Amino acid sequence: MSLSGDTTLAKIIVVTSGKGGVGKTTSSAAIGTGIALKGHKTVIIDFDVGLRNLDLIMGCERRVVYDFVNVINKEATLSQALIKDKRTKDLFILPASQTRDKDALTIEGVQGVLEELAKDFEYIICDSPAGIEKGAQMALYFADAAIVVTNPEVSSVRDSDRILGILQSKSKRAEDGKEPIEEHLLLTRYHPGRVALGEMLSVSDVEDILAIPLLGVIPESEAVLKASNQGTPVILDTDSEAGLAYMDAVDRLMGEERPLRFLEVQKKGFIKRLLGG
Amino acid sequence: MTDSGFRLKGSVVTTVLLEIQTFSLDDIVFHLKEKIDQVPHFFNQAPIIIDISKMKRGIRLEEFEVLIQSVSALGLGVIGWRCDPEALPVWNASVTIPLLPASKARPINISPAVKEETSPDVVVKTVVEERLVPQATKVITKPIRSGQQVYAEGDLIILNQVSAGAEVLADGNIHVYGALRGRALAGVKGDADARIFCKSMEAELVSIAGNFMLSDALQNIVWKDSAQVLLVDDSLEIVPL
């Protein structure tokens, strides 16, 4: 990893997008859970100081005592602030502070926390806040890899393009002249029916504009909202297309080959049509 | 991301060079004042370099310091001194102003050319410290993303795409071996012979020497195809490649 050049093998992955509301936190929760399900010790850090959400998506909001900023300010130890996930072994959450703002994050503070986490964890997922300002820059600064979450619409694609530029110019890897951050495109809220009608950009449109490798396409699914409200990462819902698509994305992140699915308009069966489903 | 509060940059400044031939303080001050009075606005607080490399006889430290004070008193800002490196005085380290490296100065006539009353002792020269550096071509292999800006003093070659919302500028030509979706401005210092070449014309704006065209107009000529942009009789031409 990129912190101090020692031999720890923790991989820091930032989940970022520029634009808000595209599914960064949902994706961080799903992918973090997916990696942990594969037996890798994983921690998800909520960098959205002041707008804490990850704990809700992960269903651990009632167990938050200390947070990321407390650890940075040395008001609590890392082990006091880390919340162990109840469902998934090997998964931990480091919640954001709700009462502070992004100025509480400092390069040195974040570096200290990441270095300590790198001793124990294989994967560190940084859930970035929206925007391109300090919070987002802190979340991506130490990253080895980036998952750029994009919706198939022009403003989201434009913002993702902007954040890709920042990844390659303002990250530690860029400043040190090291190998650039690996980039992965995660297309979320994809609606094949609307793409067919020309109301939404297609996968190839987005790939053409952003020109980075595609990690996965998550179809628009009611299961995502349901999962958020229940505080269960959607990847655990193996009956939903979104959950399966996230699992495929995690497999690809681990270097496995998985064909893309859920990109075609579902043909309704005779009985479904009869029932008007 | 570090915020040090300052930036270090290189800069070229035009200065006046005071070349002393013979040290005679009164004469120097008298004739220099005469020069200054002819074009006071030119000399007011002007940076000046004292050059003693043309002096036949050497100069003593005390004399040199008096000279610096006298020149300063005339309203000039002494920023350094020059000397023949072969004949560097022993006291060179004691001088408070910086010793500048010797350079080739070319004398140019400053103002009112009618009054040719140059004193034999004092020659005032304007030195333009400009070096003609061959303008290297800048080659970029990564995509230029939205919000990024790239400028080249010579030609600019981009072996990738230029995203919408990005801006590429060059004093010379611009080549984009990918889709050009952002803005491209060639010949920004006025070179009307500069051109833009791109593999897929999808630009928001193209400009050559200040003459520009927006995407609406471009779409009617060449769109999503290879093209070059050039200036013919002050009007932009978009030609398929």
Short mmCIF file of C-alpha atoms in Angstrom, two decimals:
data_model
loop_
_atom_site.label_atom_id
_atom_site.label_comp_id
_atom_site.label_asym_id
_atom_site.label_seq_id
_atom_site.Cartn_x
_atom_site.Cartn_y
_atom_site.Cartn_z
CA MET A 1 0.00 0.00 0.00
CA SER A 2 0.96 3.56 -0.51
CA LEU A 3 1.24 4.99 2.98
CA SER A 4 4.79 4.56 4.10
CA GLY A 5 6.13 2.00 1.70
CA ASP A 6 6.38 -0.79 4.27
CA THR A 7 5.37 -4.33 3.50
CA THR A 8 1.74 -4.32 4.64
CA LEU A 9 -0.54 -5.54 1.91
CA ALA A 10 -3.74 -3.68 2.76
CA LYS A 11 -5.44 -2.32 -0.32
CA ILE A 12 -7.16 1.04 0.02
CA ILE A 13 -10.18 1.40 -2.26
CA VAL A 14 -12.08 4.67 -2.50
CA VAL A 15 -15.71 4.62 -3.60
CA THR A 16 -16.30 8.00 -5.19
CA SER A 17 -18.43 9.79 -7.80
CA GLY A 18 -18.34 13.56 -7.63
CA LYS A 19 -22.11 13.73 -7.86
CA GLY A 20 -24.32 12.96 -4.87
CA GLY A 21 -27.10 10.42 -4.66
CA VAL A 22 -25.68 8.02 -7.22
CA GLY A 23 -25.17 5.16 -4.76
CA LYS A 24 -21.71 5.57 -3.22
CA THR A 25 -22.67 4.47 0.27
CA THR A 26 -24.90 1.64 -1.00
CA SER A 27 -22.00 0.47 -3.17
CA SER A 28 -19.42 0.83 -0.36
CA ALA A 29 -21.62 -1.25 1.95
CA ALA A 30 -22.32 -3.88 -0.71
CA ILE A 31 -18.76 -4.20 -1.98
CA GLY A 32 -17.21 -4.12 1.50
CA THR A 33 -19.59 -6.85 2.61
CA GLY A 34 -18.92 -8.83 -0.57
CA ILE A 35 -15.14 -8.74 -0.04
CA ALA A 36 -15.56 -9.78 3.60
CA LEU A 37 -17.84 -12.65 2.53
CA LYS A 38 -14.89 -13.94 0.52
CA GLY A 39 -12.93 -14.22 3.74
CA HIS A 40 -10.85 -11.02 3.53
CA LYS A 41 -10.71 -8.88 6.63
CA THR A 42 -12.31 -5.61 5.54
CA VAL A 43 -13.12 -2.23 7.07
CA ILE A 44 -15.42 0.39 5.57
CA ILE A 45 -14.68 4.00 6.61
CA ASP A 46 -17.36 6.66 6.32
CA PHE A 47 -15.61 9.84 5.15
CA ASP A 48 -18.85 11.81 4.99
CA VAL A 49 -18.21 13.70 8.23
CA GLY A 50 -21.34 15.62 9.23
CA LEU A 51 -23.67 13.56 7.01
CA ARG A 52 -23.18 10.12 8.50
CA ASN A 53 -25.06 7.49 6.50
CA LEU A 54 -23.00 4.32 6.25
CA ASP A 55 -24.03 3.16 9.74
CA LEU A 56 -27.70 3.34 8.68
CA ILE A 57 -27.12 1.34 5.50
CA MET A 58 -25.13 -1.20 7.51
CA GLY A 59 -27.75 -1.27 10.27
CA CYS A 60 -25.34 -0.45 13.07
CA GLU A 61 -26.42 3.10 13.90
CA ARG A 62 -27.37 2.21 17.47
CA ARG A 63 -23.91 0.87 18.18
CA VAL A 64 -21.98 4.03 17.28
CA VAL A 65 -20.14 5.33 20.35
CA TYR A 66 -16.89 6.75 19.01
CA ASP A 67 -16.19 7.78 15.43
CA PHE A 68 -13.48 8.45 12.83
CA VAL A 69 -12.88 12.03 14.04
CA ASN A 70 -12.53 10.86 17.67
CA VAL A 71 -9.78 8.49 16.51
CA ILE A 72 -8.05 11.22 14.48
CA ASN A 73 -8.14 13.52 17.51
CA LYS A 74 -6.93 10.67 19.73
CA GLU A 75 -10.05 10.93 21.90
CA ALA A 76 -10.66 7.23 21.34
CA THR A 77 -8.62 4.26 20.18
CA LEU A 78 -9.31 2.55 16.90
CA SER A 79 -10.56 -0.58 18.62
CA GLN A 80 -13.08 1.50 20.58
CA ALA A 81 -14.42 3.14 17.43
CA LEU A 82 -14.52 0.13 15.10
CA ILE A 83 -17.90 -1.60 14.95
CA LYS A 84 -17.89 -5.28 14.15
CA ASP A 85 -20.62 -6.25 11.71
CA LYS A 86 -23.13 -8.66 13.21
CA ARG A 87 -23.96 -10.49 9.99
CA THR A 88 -20.67 -10.78 8.20
CA LYS A 89 -17.52 -12.17 9.76
CA ASP A 90 -14.34 -10.22 8.95
CA LEU A 91 -16.27 -6.97 8.39
CA PHE A 92 -15.85 -3.77 10.41
CA ILE A 93 -17.25 -0.26 10.10
CA LEU A 94 -15.59 3.00 11.13
CA PRO A 95 -18.43 5.53 11.31
CA ALA A 96 -18.17 9.24 10.55
CA SER A 97 -18.85 11.92 13.10
CA GLN A 98 -22.27 13.51 12.72
CA THR A 99 -21.52 16.62 14.79
CA ARG A 100 -18.35 17.74 13.03
CA ASP A 101 -17.50 18.94 9.53
CA LYS A 102 -14.94 18.00 6.89
CA ASP A 103 -12.33 20.34 8.42
CA ALA A 104 -11.91 17.76 11.17
CA LEU A 105 -10.12 15.60 8.61
CA THR A 106 -6.40 16.24 8.16
CA ILE A 107 -3.91 14.47 5.92
CA GLU A 108 -1.78 13.46 8.91
CA GLY A 109 -4.79 12.33 10.92
CA VAL A 110 -6.23 10.24 8.10
CA GLN A 111 -2.81 8.80 7.32
CA GLY A 112 -2.34 7.77 10.95
CA VAL A 113 -5.68 5.97 11.06
CA LEU A 114 -5.10 4.24 7.71
CA GLU A 115 -1.62 3.11 8.74
CA GLU A 116 -2.99 1.57 11.90
CA LEU A 117 -5.84 -0.13 10.03
CA ALA A 118 -3.40 -1.47 7.45
CA LYS A 119 -1.77 -3.59 10.14
CA ASP A 120 -4.96 -5.59 10.70
CA PHE A 121 -7.02 -5.37 7.53
CA GLU A 122 -6.62 -6.62 3.98
CA TYR A 123 -9.08 -4.18 2.44
CA ILE A 124 -9.89 -0.63 3.50
CA ILE A 125 -12.94 0.80 1.74
CA CYS A 126 -13.22 4.59 1.89
CA ASP A 127 -16.80 5.77 1.36
CA SER A 128 -16.31 9.25 -0.09
CA PRO A 129 -18.68 12.17 0.39
CA ALA A 130 -20.12 13.83 -2.73
CA GLY A 131 -18.38 16.79 -4.28
CA ILE A 132 -14.76 17.45 -5.13
CA GLU A 133 -13.82 19.41 -2.03
CA LYS A 134 -11.85 18.52 1.05
CA GLY A 135 -13.87 15.52 2.24
CA ALA A 136 -13.78 13.85 -1.16
CA GLN A 137 -10.09 14.67 -1.62
CA MET A 138 -9.24 13.21 1.79
CA ALA A 139 -11.12 10.02 0.95
CA LEU A 140 -9.22 9.50 -2.29
CA TYR A 141 -5.80 10.85 -1.30
CA PHE A 142 -4.28 7.57 -0.07
CA ALA A 143 -6.20 5.24 -2.40
CA ASP A 144 -4.64 2.41 -4.37
CA ALA A 145 -7.81 1.81 -6.36
CA ALA A 146 -10.97 3.77 -7.05
CA ILE A 147 -14.49 2.60 -7.79
CA VAL A 148 -16.19 5.44 -9.63
CA VAL A 149 -19.94 5.14 -9.14
CA THR A 150 -21.87 6.60 -12.05
CA ASN A 151 -25.52 6.76 -13.05
CA PRO A 152 -26.35 6.51 -16.75
CA GLU A 153 -27.13 10.20 -17.18
CA VAL A 154 -25.01 13.05 -18.51
CA SER A 155 -24.46 15.10 -15.35
CA SER A 156 -23.33 12.08 -13.35
CA VAL A 157 -20.98 11.04 -16.16
CA ARG A 158 -19.53 14.55 -16.35
CA ASP A 159 -18.92 14.62 -12.57
CA SER A 160 -17.30 11.18 -12.70
CA ASP A 161 -15.00 12.45 -15.42
CA ARG A 162 -14.07 15.36 -13.15
CA ILE A 163 -13.31 13.09 -10.20
CA LEU A 164 -11.17 10.87 -12.46
CA GLY A 165 -9.08 13.92 -13.24
CA ILE A 166 -8.67 14.63 -9.53
CA LEU A 167 -7.73 10.99 -8.83
CA GLN A 168 -4.92 11.25 -11.34
CA SER A 169 -3.66 14.64 -10.22
CA LYS A 170 -4.34 15.18 -6.51
CA SER A 171 -3.87 11.73 -4.99
CA LYS A 172 -0.75 10.72 -3.08
CA ARG A 173 0.15 8.29 -5.84
CA ALA A 174 -0.01 11.12 -8.38
CA GLU A 175 1.98 13.50 -6.17
CA ASP A 176 4.66 10.87 -5.53
CA GLY A 177 4.80 9.99 -9.24
CA LYS A 178 3.93 6.38 -8.47
CA GLU A 179 1.85 3.99 -10.52
CA PRO A 180 -1.53 5.69 -10.93
CA ILE A 181 -4.64 4.70 -8.98
CA GLU A 182 -6.47 1.76 -10.61
CA GLU A 183 -9.81 2.95 -11.90
CA HIS A 184 -13.03 0.94 -12.00
CA LEU A 185 -16.36 2.07 -13.38
CA LEU A 186 -19.46 0.94 -11.51
CA LEU A 187 -22.63 1.87 -13.34
CA THR A 188 -25.58 1.95 -10.93
CA ARG A 189 -29.35 2.47 -11.25
CA TYR A 190 -29.22 1.06 -14.77
CA HIS A 191 -32.63 0.67 -16.37
CA PRO A 192 -32.44 -1.41 -19.58
CA GLY A 193 -35.99 -0.46 -20.58
CA ARG A 194 -35.25 3.26 -20.47
CA VAL A 195 -31.95 2.72 -22.28
CA ALA A 196 -33.87 0.94 -25.07
CA LEU A 197 -36.19 3.95 -25.29
CA GLY A 198 -33.21 6.28 -25.54
CA GLU A 199 -34.05 7.97 -22.22
CA MET A 200 -30.87 6.83 -20.54
CA LEU A 201 -27.24 6.48 -21.62
CA SER A 202 -26.24 2.92 -22.46
CA VAL A 203 -23.29 1.05 -20.96
CA SER A 204 -21.27 1.62 -24.12
CA ASP A 205 -22.09 5.36 -24.15
CA VAL A 206 -20.72 5.73 -20.63
CA GLU A 207 -17.70 3.51 -21.32
CA ASP A 208 -16.97 5.58 -24.41
CA ILE A 209 -17.02 8.88 -22.49
CA LEU A 210 -15.13 7.78 -19.38
CA ALA A 211 -12.76 5.30 -21.03
CA ILE A 212 -12.03 3.25 -17.90
CA PRO A 213 -12.60 -0.48 -17.31
CA LEU A 214 -16.11 -1.52 -16.33
CA LEU A 215 -16.38 -3.23 -12.94
CA GLY A 216 -20.09 -3.84 -13.03
CA VAL A 217 -23.57 -2.67 -13.92
CA ILE A 218 -26.12 -2.62 -11.11
CA PRO A 219 -29.70 -2.59 -12.38
CA GLU A 220 -32.23 -0.20 -10.86
CA SER A 221 -33.99 -2.32 -8.29
CA GLU A 222 -36.55 -1.89 -5.55
CA ALA A 223 -34.40 -4.22 -3.49
CA VAL A 224 -31.83 -1.42 -3.03
CA LEU A 225 -34.24 0.96 -1.28
CA LYS A 226 -35.70 -1.87 0.76
CA ALA A 227 -32.25 -2.98 1.85
CA SER A 228 -31.24 0.59 2.79
CA ASN A 229 -34.29 1.05 4.94
CA GLN A 230 -33.73 -2.28 6.65
CA GLY A 231 -30.07 -1.56 7.24
CA THR A 232 -28.92 -4.63 5.33
CA PRO A 233 -26.38 -4.35 2.51
CA VAL A 234 -28.20 -5.26 -0.71
CA ILE A 235 -25.50 -7.77 -1.64
CA LEU A 236 -26.92 -10.07 1.06
CA ASP A 237 -30.24 -10.16 -0.82
CA THR A 238 -29.37 -13.00 -3.18
CA ASP A 239 -32.87 -12.99 -4.65
CA SER A 240 -32.42 -9.53 -6.11
CA GLU A 241 -30.74 -8.68 -9.39
CA ALA A 242 -28.94 -5.77 -7.71
CA GLY A 243 -27.50 -8.08 -5.04
CA LEU A 244 -26.29 -10.56 -7.66
CA ALA A 245 -24.85 -7.79 -9.82
CA TYR A 246 -22.88 -6.45 -6.82
CA MET A 247 -21.54 -9.95 -6.15
CA ASP A 248 -20.41 -10.17 -9.78
CA ALA A 249 -18.67 -6.81 -9.37
CA VAL A 250 -16.84 -8.03 -6.24
CA ASP A 251 -15.76 -11.18 -8.11
CA ARG A 252 -14.36 -9.02 -10.91
CA LEU A 253 -12.61 -6.79 -8.37
CA MET A 254 -10.91 -9.95 -7.07
CA GLY A 255 -9.74 -10.67 -10.58
CA GLU A 256 -12.32 -13.22 -11.65
CA GLU A 257 -14.10 -13.13 -14.99
CA ARG A 258 -17.86 -12.69 -14.85
CA PRO A 259 -20.11 -11.99 -17.83
CA LEU A 260 -22.30 -8.90 -17.54
CA ARG A 261 -25.95 -9.65 -16.84
CA PHE A 262 -29.25 -7.81 -16.33
CA LEU A 263 -28.50 -5.52 -19.29
CA GLU A 264 -31.40 -6.66 -21.45
CA VAL A 265 -35.03 -5.71 -21.17
CA GLN A 266 -36.78 -8.54 -19.32
CA LYS A 267 -39.29 -10.19 -21.56
CA LYS A 268 -42.42 -10.71 -19.59
CA GLY A 269 -43.71 -14.28 -19.64
CA PHE A 270 -47.22 -15.14 -20.78
CA ILE A 271 -48.59 -15.61 -17.26
CA LYS A 272 -46.94 -12.44 -15.98
CA ARG A 273 -48.46 -10.49 -18.84
CA LEU A 274 -51.81 -12.08 -18.12
CA LEU A 275 -51.58 -11.00 -14.51
CA GLY A 276 -50.39 -7.56 -15.57
CA GLY A 277 -47.17 -7.90 -13.53
CA MET B 1 -2.93 19.26 -1.44
CA THR B 2 -0.27 20.86 0.75
CA ASP B 3 -0.88 24.55 1.23
CA SER B 4 2.44 26.26 1.78
CA GLY B 5 1.09 29.75 1.19
CA PHE B 6 3.48 30.53 -1.65
CA ARG B 7 4.73 29.35 -5.01
CA LEU B 8 8.23 29.52 -6.40
CA LYS B 9 8.34 30.53 -10.05
CA GLY B 10 10.87 31.66 -12.57
CA SER B 11 10.52 35.16 -14.05
CA VAL B 12 12.23 37.31 -16.64
CA VAL B 13 12.62 41.01 -15.94
CA THR B 14 13.83 43.76 -18.21
CA THR B 15 16.53 45.77 -16.44
CA VAL B 16 18.83 48.65 -17.13
CA LEU B 17 22.54 47.95 -17.16
CA LEU B 18 24.91 50.66 -15.96
CA GLU B 19 28.25 49.92 -17.55
CA ILE B 20 31.05 51.81 -15.83
CA GLN B 21 34.17 52.50 -17.88
CA THR B 22 36.04 54.92 -15.69
CA PHE B 23 35.24 55.59 -12.07
CA SER B 24 34.59 59.25 -11.62
CA LEU B 25 31.73 59.55 -9.23
CA ASP B 26 30.78 63.16 -9.95
CA ASP B 27 30.76 62.64 -13.72
CA ILE B 28 28.75 59.46 -13.45
CA VAL B 29 26.15 61.02 -11.18
CA PHE B 30 25.95 64.16 -13.30
CA HIS B 31 25.48 62.42 -16.65
CA LEU B 32 23.25 59.73 -15.23
CA LYS B 33 21.00 62.39 -13.75
CA GLU B 34 20.89 64.09 -17.12
CA LYS B 35 19.76 60.82 -18.74
CA ILE B 36 17.15 60.30 -16.08
CA ASP B 37 15.78 63.78 -16.48
CA GLN B 38 15.20 63.15 -20.19
CA VAL B 39 12.86 60.21 -19.52
CA PRO B 40 12.08 60.27 -15.79
CA HIS B 41 9.15 57.82 -16.01
CA PHE B 42 11.44 55.23 -17.59
CA PHE B 43 13.98 55.34 -14.79
CA ASN B 44 11.68 55.86 -11.84
CA GLN B 45 12.43 52.95 -9.47
CA ALA B 46 13.78 51.02 -12.46
CA PRO B 47 15.78 47.93 -11.58
CA ILE B 48 19.40 48.48 -12.51
CA ILE B 49 22.52 46.34 -12.66
CA ILE B 50 25.96 47.91 -12.21
CA ASP B 51 28.52 46.36 -14.54
CA ILE B 52 32.19 46.96 -13.85
CA SER B 53 33.57 44.45 -16.31
CA LYS B 54 34.54 47.17 -18.84
CA MET B 55 36.64 49.14 -16.35
CA LYS B 56 40.22 49.46 -17.41
CA ARG B 57 41.38 50.32 -13.92
CA GLY B 58 39.85 48.44 -11.03
CA ILE B 59 37.59 49.90 -8.39
CA ARG B 60 37.94 49.78 -4.63
CA LEU B 61 35.20 48.46 -2.36
CA GLU B 62 34.63 51.88 -0.77
CA GLU B 63 34.30 53.48 -4.21
CA PHE B 64 31.91 50.78 -5.35
CA GLU B 65 29.72 51.18 -2.26
CA VAL B 66 29.57 54.92 -2.72
CA LEU B 67 28.57 54.30 -6.34
CA ILE B 68 25.72 51.98 -5.28
CA GLN B 69 24.48 54.60 -2.80
CA SER B 70 24.67 57.39 -5.34
CA VAL B 71 22.79 55.41 -7.99
CA SER B 72 20.13 54.47 -5.45
CA ALA B 73 19.85 58.11 -4.43
CA LEU B 74 18.93 58.94 -8.04
CA GLY B 75 15.80 56.85 -7.66
CA LEU B 76 17.03 53.66 -9.29
CA GLY B 77 16.80 50.26 -7.64
CA VAL B 78 20.17 48.51 -7.74
CA ILE B 79 19.41 44.80 -7.90
CA GLY B 80 22.85 43.41 -8.56
CA TRP B 81 26.25 43.84 -10.06
CA ARG B 82 28.32 42.22 -12.74
CA CYS B 83 32.02 41.79 -13.17
CA ASP B 84 34.40 40.06 -15.50
CA PRO B 85 34.80 36.66 -13.81
CA GLU B 86 38.49 36.73 -14.74
CA ALA B 87 39.03 39.95 -12.84
CA LEU B 88 36.83 39.44 -9.83
CA PRO B 89 37.92 41.89 -7.10
CA VAL B 90 39.07 40.36 -3.82
CA TRP B 91 36.33 42.18 -1.96
CA ASN B 92 33.52 40.63 -4.07
CA ALA B 93 32.04 38.71 -1.15
CA SER B 94 31.68 41.89 0.93
CA VAL B 95 29.19 43.52 -1.43
CA THR B 96 25.67 43.40 -0.07
CA ILE B 97 23.89 43.22 -3.44
CA PRO B 98 24.00 39.98 -5.47
CA LEU B 99 26.75 39.29 -8.00
CA LEU B 100 25.03 38.33 -11.25
CA PRO B 101 26.50 36.08 -13.93
CA ALA B 102 27.91 37.86 -16.96
CA SER B 103 25.72 37.85 -20.03
CA LYS B 104 25.66 39.16 -23.54
CA ALA B 105 24.04 42.52 -23.52
CA ARG B 106 23.00 44.27 -26.68
CA PRO B 107 22.92 48.06 -26.54
CA ILE B 108 19.66 49.63 -27.61
CA ASN B 109 18.92 53.26 -27.93
CA ILE B 110 16.66 54.61 -25.35
CA SER B 111 14.78 57.77 -26.14
CA PRO B 112 15.12 60.96 -27.29
CA ALA B 113 17.36 59.86 -30.07
CA VAL B 114 17.83 63.50 -31.07
CA LYS B 115 20.00 64.27 -28.07
CA GLU B 116 23.12 62.25 -28.67
CA GLU B 117 25.04 63.50 -25.67
CA THR B 118 26.39 60.29 -24.37
CA SER B 119 29.04 60.75 -21.82
CA PRO B 120 32.14 58.77 -22.63
CA ASP B 121 32.26 57.53 -19.07
CA VAL B 122 28.76 56.21 -18.68
CA VAL B 123 26.91 54.01 -21.10
CA VAL B 124 23.36 53.14 -20.24
CA LYS B 125 22.15 49.97 -21.90
CA THR B 126 18.87 48.21 -21.69
CA VAL B 127 19.35 44.51 -21.34
CA VAL B 128 16.46 42.32 -22.25
CA GLU B 129 17.09 39.09 -20.41
CA GLU B 130 15.26 36.86 -22.82
CA ARG B 131 16.44 33.55 -24.04
CA LEU B 132 15.10 31.92 -27.17
CA VAL B 133 14.31 28.42 -25.99
CA PRO B 134 13.16 26.08 -28.72
CA GLN B 135 9.52 25.42 -27.84
CA ALA B 136 9.34 21.75 -27.10
CA THR B 137 6.30 19.76 -28.09
CA LYS B 138 4.27 18.56 -25.14
CA VAL B 139 3.03 14.98 -25.40
CA ILE B 140 0.24 13.75 -23.13
CA THR B 141 -0.76 10.10 -22.98
CA LYS B 142 -3.50 10.21 -20.34
CA PRO B 143 -7.05 11.39 -20.96
CA ILE B 144 -7.67 15.07 -20.21
CA ARG B 145 -10.64 14.98 -17.85
CA SER B 146 -13.40 17.50 -17.29
CA GLY B 147 -12.10 20.49 -15.35
CA GLN B 148 -8.47 19.93 -16.34
CA GLN B 149 -6.54 22.44 -18.40
CA VAL B 150 -3.37 21.76 -20.36
CA TYR B 151 -1.22 24.41 -22.01
CA ALA B 152 1.81 23.95 -24.23
CA GLU B 153 4.17 26.70 -25.31
CA GLY B 154 4.86 24.82 -28.52
CA ASP B 155 2.75 22.08 -30.06
CA LEU B 156 0.47 19.90 -27.98
CA ILE B 157 -0.04 16.24 -28.80
CA ILE B 158 -2.62 14.25 -26.86
CA LEU B 159 -2.68 10.50 -27.45
CA ASN B 160 -6.01 10.14 -25.71
CA GLN B 161 -9.35 11.82 -25.39
CA VAL B 162 -10.17 15.34 -24.22
CA SER B 163 -13.35 15.17 -22.15
CA ALA B 164 -16.21 17.63 -22.23
CA GLY B 165 -15.43 20.42 -19.80
CA ALA B 166 -11.66 20.10 -20.31
CA GLU B 167 -9.56 22.74 -22.05
CA VAL B 168 -6.40 22.30 -24.11
CA LEU B 169 -4.38 25.29 -25.25
CA ALA B 170 -1.19 25.70 -27.26
CA ASP B 171 0.85 28.49 -28.81
CA GLY B 172 1.31 26.09 -31.72
CA ASN B 173 -0.72 23.21 -33.15
CA ILE B 174 -2.93 20.79 -31.23
CA HIS B 175 -3.23 17.12 -32.15
CA VAL B 176 -5.79 14.93 -30.39
CA TYR B 177 -5.53 11.24 -31.23
CA GLY B 178 -8.84 10.47 -29.56
CA ALA B 179 -12.20 12.16 -29.24
CA LEU B 180 -12.03 15.93 -28.79
CA ARG B 181 -15.07 16.70 -26.63
CA GLY B 182 -13.82 19.71 -24.69
CA ARG B 183 -12.34 23.01 -25.85
CA ALA B 184 -9.24 23.29 -28.00
CA LEU B 185 -7.49 26.61 -28.56
CA ALA B 186 -4.48 26.65 -30.88
CA GLY B 187 -2.25 29.62 -31.65
CA VAL B 188 -3.28 31.34 -28.42
CA LYS B 189 -0.47 33.89 -28.79
CA GLY B 190 -1.73 34.88 -32.20
CA ASP B 191 -0.15 32.33 -34.55
CA ALA B 192 -2.68 32.25 -37.39
CA ASP B 193 -0.89 29.30 -39.00
CA ALA B 194 -1.63 27.02 -36.06
CA ARG B 195 -4.04 24.14 -36.66
CA ILE B 196 -6.06 21.64 -34.68
CA PHE B 197 -6.20 17.99 -35.70
CA CYS B 198 -8.43 15.43 -34.04
CA LYS B 199 -9.55 11.87 -34.56
CA SER B 200 -13.16 12.52 -33.60
CA MET B 201 -14.52 16.06 -33.71
CA GLU B 202 -17.02 16.46 -30.87
CA ALA B 203 -15.65 19.72 -29.48
CA GLU B 204 -17.47 22.29 -27.39
CA LEU B 205 -15.30 24.97 -28.94
CA VAL B 206 -12.35 25.20 -31.31
CA SER B 207 -10.28 28.34 -31.71
CA ILE B 208 -7.28 29.42 -33.74
CA ALA B 209 -5.59 32.71 -32.88
CA GLY B 210 -8.78 33.93 -31.22
CA ASN B 211 -11.18 32.95 -34.02
CA PHE B 212 -13.55 30.41 -32.55
CA MET B 213 -16.45 28.16 -33.46
CA LEU B 214 -18.92 26.43 -31.13
CA SER B 215 -20.24 22.89 -31.26
CA ASP B 216 -23.56 23.90 -32.80
CA ALA B 217 -21.77 25.17 -35.88
CA LEU B 218 -19.30 22.29 -35.92
CA GLN B 219 -22.10 19.72 -35.95
CA ASN B 220 -23.21 20.94 -39.36
CA ILE B 221 -19.73 20.53 -40.86
CA VAL B 222 -17.85 17.54 -39.40
CA TRP B 223 -19.07 15.63 -36.36
CA LYS B 224 -17.74 12.50 -34.69
CA ASP B 225 -15.23 12.15 -37.49
CA SER B 226 -11.59 13.04 -37.99
CA ALA B 227 -11.03 16.66 -38.89
CA GLN B 228 -8.59 19.53 -38.96
CA VAL B 229 -9.26 23.13 -38.13
CA LEU B 230 -7.33 25.90 -39.83
CA LEU B 231 -7.59 29.62 -40.39
CA VAL B 232 -8.07 30.85 -43.96
CA ASP B 233 -8.41 34.62 -44.45
CA ASP B 234 -9.48 35.18 -40.85
CA SER B 235 -12.21 32.59 -40.96
CA LEU B 236 -12.13 29.09 -39.52
CA GLU B 237 -12.33 26.16 -41.85
CA ILE B 238 -13.14 22.67 -40.67
CA VAL B 239 -11.84 20.10 -43.12
CA PRO B 240 -12.41 16.33 -42.90
CA LEU B 241 -9.18 14.38 -42.78
#
